[in-house]
């Protein structure tokens, strides 16, 4: 069944920078307030990469979806480019949630967060800090950068350190590939990495297979598994059995430590939740989870109880 979905291009401010956003609205009745899920992508990816399929399905289920680009990436402002700064990204995620709560037609008490890979870690950080979040979803989340760095080839770590030093000295900017073939120097060089990034890249995506390393400080402190116990809302963690990009055990511990944690395990690699049958299974479970914790809040009786 084809369900009408209205798409709006919007912007919001974070740290003095305009962040590009896209709102997917369900076919709601005039004056009806719907729940909303705020969606963030993984390392270096943009709102055009894989997210539209999820957002359209959520909207088709009656849940407004808001996707956005972090500062320094995609259609958002911020110089230099492309920079991955997890502290700024956490601020951007919080700003996106505030923006969603103020959208006309959105129930500000029924806002959820959703993230893929590092975006999943950021979703967990956001839910841990904001106890007004109604639910959280993390797809193949990166929840422990220390564990990830331990598995990274030494030659890659050395190349990143050299690039950071040269960038700090203010000479010609040195970029590192985001994804590369096994044995190459890239932040991700697992067999599934480069094909996965290429497979989910949108037709009109501004994603670039490079990033500008400026510091390791933010990366080494990015450990969402350590704040999972502060997430009061229901948290659904989707784990890929064949995921070689992020440490699986860290994602499992994250679900275990969350007071209301749930997890689903799927026969997919890191990017398989966006593709084919993997997508169908993952999105169906996520719609069930979000409907259970968001749409039920729309009934007058439950609203009165809460």
Coordinates of C-alpha atoms in Angstrom, one line a residue:
X1 CA 0.0 0.0 0.0
X2 CA 1.3 3.4 -1.0
X3 CA 1.0 6.0 1.8
X4 CA 1.2 9.7 1.2
X5 CA 4.2 11.3 2.8
X6 CA 4.9 15.1 2.6
X7 CA 8.6 16.1 2.6
X8 CA 9.8 19.6 3.7
X9 CA 13.3 21.0 3.5
X10 CA 14.1 23.0 6.7
X11 CA 17.0 24.4 8.7
X12 CA 17.8 24.9 12.3
X13 CA 20.6 26.6 14.2
X14 CA 23.2 24.8 16.3
X15 CA 26.3 26.6 17.6
X16 CA 25.7 29.6 15.4
X17 CA 25.6 27.4 12.3
X18 CA 22.7 26.5 10.0
X19 CA 22.0 22.7 9.9
X20 CA 20.1 21.3 7.0
X21 CA 17.1 19.2 7.9
X22 CA 14.4 17.3 6.1
X23 CA 10.9 16.6 7.6
X24 CA 8.9 13.6 6.5
X25 CA 5.3 14.0 7.5
X26 CA 2.6 11.4 7.6
X27 CA -0.8 12.0 6.1
X28 CA -2.3 13.3 9.3
X29 CA -5.7 15.0 9.9
X30 CA -5.6 18.8 10.2
X31 CA -4.8 19.8 13.8
X32 CA -3.6 16.3 14.7
X33 CA -0.2 16.1 16.5
X34 CA 2.0 13.2 15.6
X35 CA 5.0 11.7 17.3
X36 CA 8.4 12.4 15.8
X37 CA 11.6 10.5 15.4
X38 CA 14.9 12.5 15.0
X39 CA 17.4 10.6 12.8
X40 CA 21.1 10.9 12.6
X41 CA 23.5 9.1 10.3
X42 CA 26.9 7.5 10.9
X43 CA 30.4 8.7 10.5
X44 CA 30.6 11.3 7.7
X45 CA 27.3 10.2 6.1
X46 CA 24.5 12.6 5.3
X47 CA 20.7 12.7 5.5
X48 CA 20.6 11.5 1.9
X49 CA 22.4 8.2 2.6
X50 CA 20.1 5.4 3.5
X51 CA 17.9 7.5 5.8
X52 CA 15.1 8.4 3.4
X53 CA 13.9 4.8 3.1
X54 CA 13.6 4.5 6.9
X55 CA 12.0 8.0 7.2
X56 CA 9.4 7.3 4.6
X57 CA 8.4 4.1 6.3
X58 CA 8.2 5.7 9.7
X59 CA 6.0 8.5 8.2
X60 CA 3.9 5.8 6.5
X61 CA 3.3 4.4 10.0
X62 CA 2.1 7.7 11.3
X63 CA 5.3 9.0 12.8
X64 CA 6.9 12.2 11.6
X65 CA 10.6 11.8 10.8
X66 CA 13.3 14.5 10.9
X67 CA 16.7 13.8 9.3
X68 CA 19.6 16.3 9.4
X69 CA 23.2 16.8 8.6
X70 CA 25.7 17.5 11.3
X71 CA 27.8 20.6 11.1
X72 CA 30.7 20.5 8.6
X73 CA 28.9 17.8 6.6
X74 CA 26.4 17.6 3.7
X75 CA 24.1 20.5 3.3
X76 CA 24.9 22.0 6.7
X77 CA 27.2 24.9 7.3
X78 CA 30.5 24.9 9.2
X79 CA 34.1 25.2 8.1
X80 CA 36.5 23.5 7.6
X81 CA 35.1 20.5 5.8
X82 CA 34.5 17.7 6.3
X83 CA 35.2 17.5 10.0
X84 CA 33.9 14.8 12.5
X85 CA 33.6 16.4 15.9
X86 CA 31.6 14.3 18.3
X87 CA 31.2 17.0 20.9
X88 CA 29.7 19.3 18.3
X89 CA 27.6 16.5 16.9
X90 CA 26.1 15.8 20.3
X91 CA 25.1 19.5 20.5
X92 CA 23.7 19.3 16.9
X93 CA 21.6 16.3 17.9
X94 CA 20.2 18.1 20.9
X95 CA 19.4 21.2 18.8
X96 CA 17.6 18.9 16.3
X97 CA 15.5 17.4 19.1
X98 CA 14.6 20.9 20.3
X99 CA 13.7 21.9 16.7
X100 CA 11.5 18.8 16.3
X101 CA 9.6 19.6 19.5
X102 CA 8.8 23.0 18.2
X103 CA 7.5 21.8 14.8
X104 CA 3.9 22.5 14.0
X105 CA 1.9 19.3 14.0
X106 CA 4.4 17.4 16.3
X107 CA 3.6 16.2 19.8
X108 CA 6.6 17.6 21.7
X109 CA 6.1 14.9 24.4
X110 CA 6.5 12.1 22.0
X111 CA 9.9 12.7 20.4
X112 CA 12.3 9.8 19.8
X113 CA 15.9 9.6 18.6
X114 CA 17.3 7.2 16.1
X115 CA 20.9 6.7 14.9
X116 CA 23.1 4.5 12.8
X117 CA 26.7 3.5 13.6
X118 CA 28.3 6.6 15.3
X119 CA 24.8 8.2 15.0
X120 CA 23.5 5.4 17.2
X121 CA 26.1 6.2 19.8
X122 CA 25.0 9.9 19.6
X123 CA 21.3 8.9 19.9
X124 CA 22.2 7.1 23.2
X125 CA 24.1 10.1 24.5
X126 CA 21.2 12.3 23.6
X127 CA 18.7 10.1 25.4
X128 CA 21.0 9.8 28.4
X129 CA 21.1 13.6 28.7
X130 CA 17.5 14.4 27.9
X131 CA 15.0 12.5 29.9
X132 CA 12.1 14.0 27.9
X133 CA 13.1 11.6 25.0
X134 CA 10.3 9.1 24.6
X135 CA 12.2 6.3 22.9
X136 CA 15.6 5.6 21.3
X137 CA 16.7 3.3 18.5
X138 CA 20.4 2.5 17.6
X139 CA 21.2 0.6 14.4
X140 CA 24.5 -1.2 14.5
X141 CA 25.7 1.4 16.9
X142 CA 29.3 2.5 17.6
X143 CA 29.3 2.6 21.4
X144 CA 33.0 2.3 22.4
X145 CA 35.6 4.1 20.3
X146 CA 38.4 2.7 22.5
X147 CA 37.4 -0.9 21.5
X148 CA 37.2 0.2 17.9
X149 CA 40.7 1.8 17.9
X150 CA 42.2 -1.3 19.4
X151 CA 41.1 -3.2 16.3
X152 CA 42.4 -0.6 13.9
X153 CA 45.6 -1.3 11.9
X154 CA 48.7 0.5 13.4
X155 CA 49.6 1.9 10.0
X156 CA 46.2 3.6 9.8
X157 CA 46.5 5.0 13.4
X158 CA 50.0 6.3 12.4
X159 CA 48.6 8.0 9.3
X160 CA 45.8 9.6 11.2
X161 CA 48.2 10.9 13.8
X162 CA 50.5 12.4 11.1
X163 CA 47.5 14.0 9.5
X164 CA 46.4 15.5 12.8
X165 CA 49.9 16.9 13.4
X166 CA 50.1 18.5 10.0
X167 CA 46.6 19.9 10.3
X168 CA 47.4 21.4 13.7
X169 CA 50.5 23.1 12.2
X170 CA 48.3 24.9 9.8
X171 CA 50.0 23.6 6.6
X172 CA 48.1 22.2 3.6
X173 CA 45.1 20.3 4.9
X174 CA 45.6 16.5 5.0
X175 CA 42.5 14.3 4.6
X176 CA 42.1 10.6 5.3
X177 CA 39.7 8.3 3.4
X178 CA 36.6 7.3 5.3
X179 CA 36.4 3.9 3.7
X180 CA 38.9 1.8 1.7
X181 CA 39.7 -1.7 0.6
X182 CA 41.3 -4.1 3.1
X183 CA 44.9 -3.2 3.6
X184 CA 44.5 0.4 2.5
X185 CA 44.8 3.4 4.8
X186 CA 41.3 4.5 5.7
X187 CA 39.3 5.0 8.9
X188 CA 37.3 1.9 7.9
X189 CA 39.0 -0.8 5.8
X190 CA 37.0 -3.9 6.7
X191 CA 35.8 -5.9 3.7
X192 CA 32.2 -4.6 4.0
X193 CA 33.2 -0.9 4.5
X194 CA 33.8 0.6 1.1
X195 CA 31.0 -1.5 -0.7
X196 CA 28.7 -0.6 2.2
X197 CA 29.3 3.2 2.0
X198 CA 28.9 3.1 -1.8
X199 CA 25.7 1.0 -1.6
X200 CA 23.8 3.3 0.7
X201 CA 25.0 6.6 -0.8
X202 CA 22.0 8.5 -2.2
X203 CA 21.7 9.7 -5.8
X204 CA 22.0 13.3 -4.7
X205 CA 24.2 12.8 -1.8
X206 CA 26.9 15.3 -0.8
X207 CA 28.9 12.5 1.0
X208 CA 32.6 12.6 0.4
X209 CA 34.9 9.6 1.0
X210 CA 37.3 11.7 3.1
X211 CA 37.4 13.5 6.4
X212 CA 39.7 16.0 8.0
X213 CA 41.3 14.7 11.2
X214 CA 42.0 17.5 13.7
X215 CA 42.2 15.7 17.0
X216 CA 41.8 12.3 18.7
X217 CA 40.5 13.8 21.9
X218 CA 36.8 13.7 21.1
X219 CA 37.0 10.3 19.6
X220 CA 38.6 8.6 22.5
X221 CA 36.0 9.9 24.9
X222 CA 33.1 8.8 22.7
X223 CA 31.9 5.8 24.7
X224 CA 28.1 5.6 24.7
X225 CA 28.2 2.3 26.5
X226 CA 29.3 4.1 29.6
X227 CA 26.2 6.3 29.7
X228 CA 23.6 3.6 28.8
X229 CA 22.6 3.3 32.4
X230 CA 21.3 6.9 32.3
X231 CA 18.9 6.2 29.4
X232 CA 15.5 6.2 31.1
X233 CA 13.4 5.7 28.0
X234 CA 13.0 2.4 26.1
X235 CA 16.1 1.7 24.0
X236 CA 16.1 -0.7 21.0
X237 CA 19.6 -1.8 19.8
X238 CA 19.7 -3.5 16.5
X239 CA 22.9 -5.7 16.2
X240 CA 24.4 -7.3 13.1
X241 CA 25.7 -10.8 13.5
X242 CA 28.1 -10.2 10.6
X243 CA 29.1 -6.6 11.6
X244 CA 32.9 -6.2 11.4
X245 CA 32.9 -2.4 11.5
X246 CA 31.9 -1.7 15.1
X247 CA 32.6 -3.9 18.2
X248 CA 29.5 -6.1 18.6
X249 CA 30.1 -6.8 22.3
X250 CA 30.1 -3.1 23.1
X251 CA 26.6 -2.8 21.5
X252 CA 25.4 -5.8 23.4
X253 CA 26.6 -4.4 26.7
X254 CA 24.9 -1.1 25.9
X255 CA 21.5 -2.8 25.5
X256 CA 22.2 -4.8 28.7
X257 CA 23.1 -1.7 30.8
X258 CA 20.1 0.4 29.7
X259 CA 17.3 0.0 32.3
X260 CA 14.7 -0.5 29.5
X261 CA 17.0 -1.9 26.9
X262 CA 15.9 -4.2 24.2
X263 CA 17.9 -5.7 21.4
X264 CA 17.3 -7.4 18.0
X265 CA 20.0 -9.5 16.4
X266 CA 20.0 -9.9 12.6
X267 CA 22.1 -11.8 10.0
X268 CA 23.5 -8.6 8.5
X269 CA 26.8 -6.8 8.3
X270 CA 27.2 -3.2 9.3
X271 CA 25.2 -1.8 6.3
X272 CA 22.8 -4.7 5.9
X273 CA 20.0 -2.9 7.7
X274 CA 19.7 -0.6 4.7
X275 CA 19.6 -3.2 2.0
X276 CA 17.1 -5.8 0.8
X277 CA 15.7 -8.3 3.2
X278 CA 17.8 -6.9 6.0
X279 CA 16.1 -3.6 5.7
X280 CA 12.6 -5.1 5.7
X281 CA 13.3 -7.1 8.9
X282 CA 15.0 -4.2 10.7
X283 CA 12.5 -1.5 9.7
X284 CA 9.5 -3.7 10.6
X285 CA 10.9 -4.3 14.1
X286 CA 11.7 -0.6 14.6
X287 CA 8.2 0.4 13.5
X288 CA 6.7 -2.0 16.0
X289 CA 9.0 -0.7 18.7
X290 CA 8.3 3.0 18.0
X291 CA 4.6 2.4 17.6
X292 CA 4.5 0.7 20.9
X293 CA 6.2 3.6 22.7
X294 CA 5.1 6.6 20.7
X295 CA 1.7 6.0 19.1
X296 CA 0.1 4.7 22.3
X297 CA 0.9 8.0 23.9
X298 CA -1.5 9.6 21.5
X299 CA -4.5 8.1 23.2
X300 CA -6.4 10.4 25.6
X301 CA -6.5 7.8 28.4
X302 CA -2.7 7.2 28.4
X303 CA -2.1 10.9 28.1
X304 CA -4.3 11.6 31.1
X305 CA -2.5 8.9 33.1
X306 CA 1.0 10.3 32.3

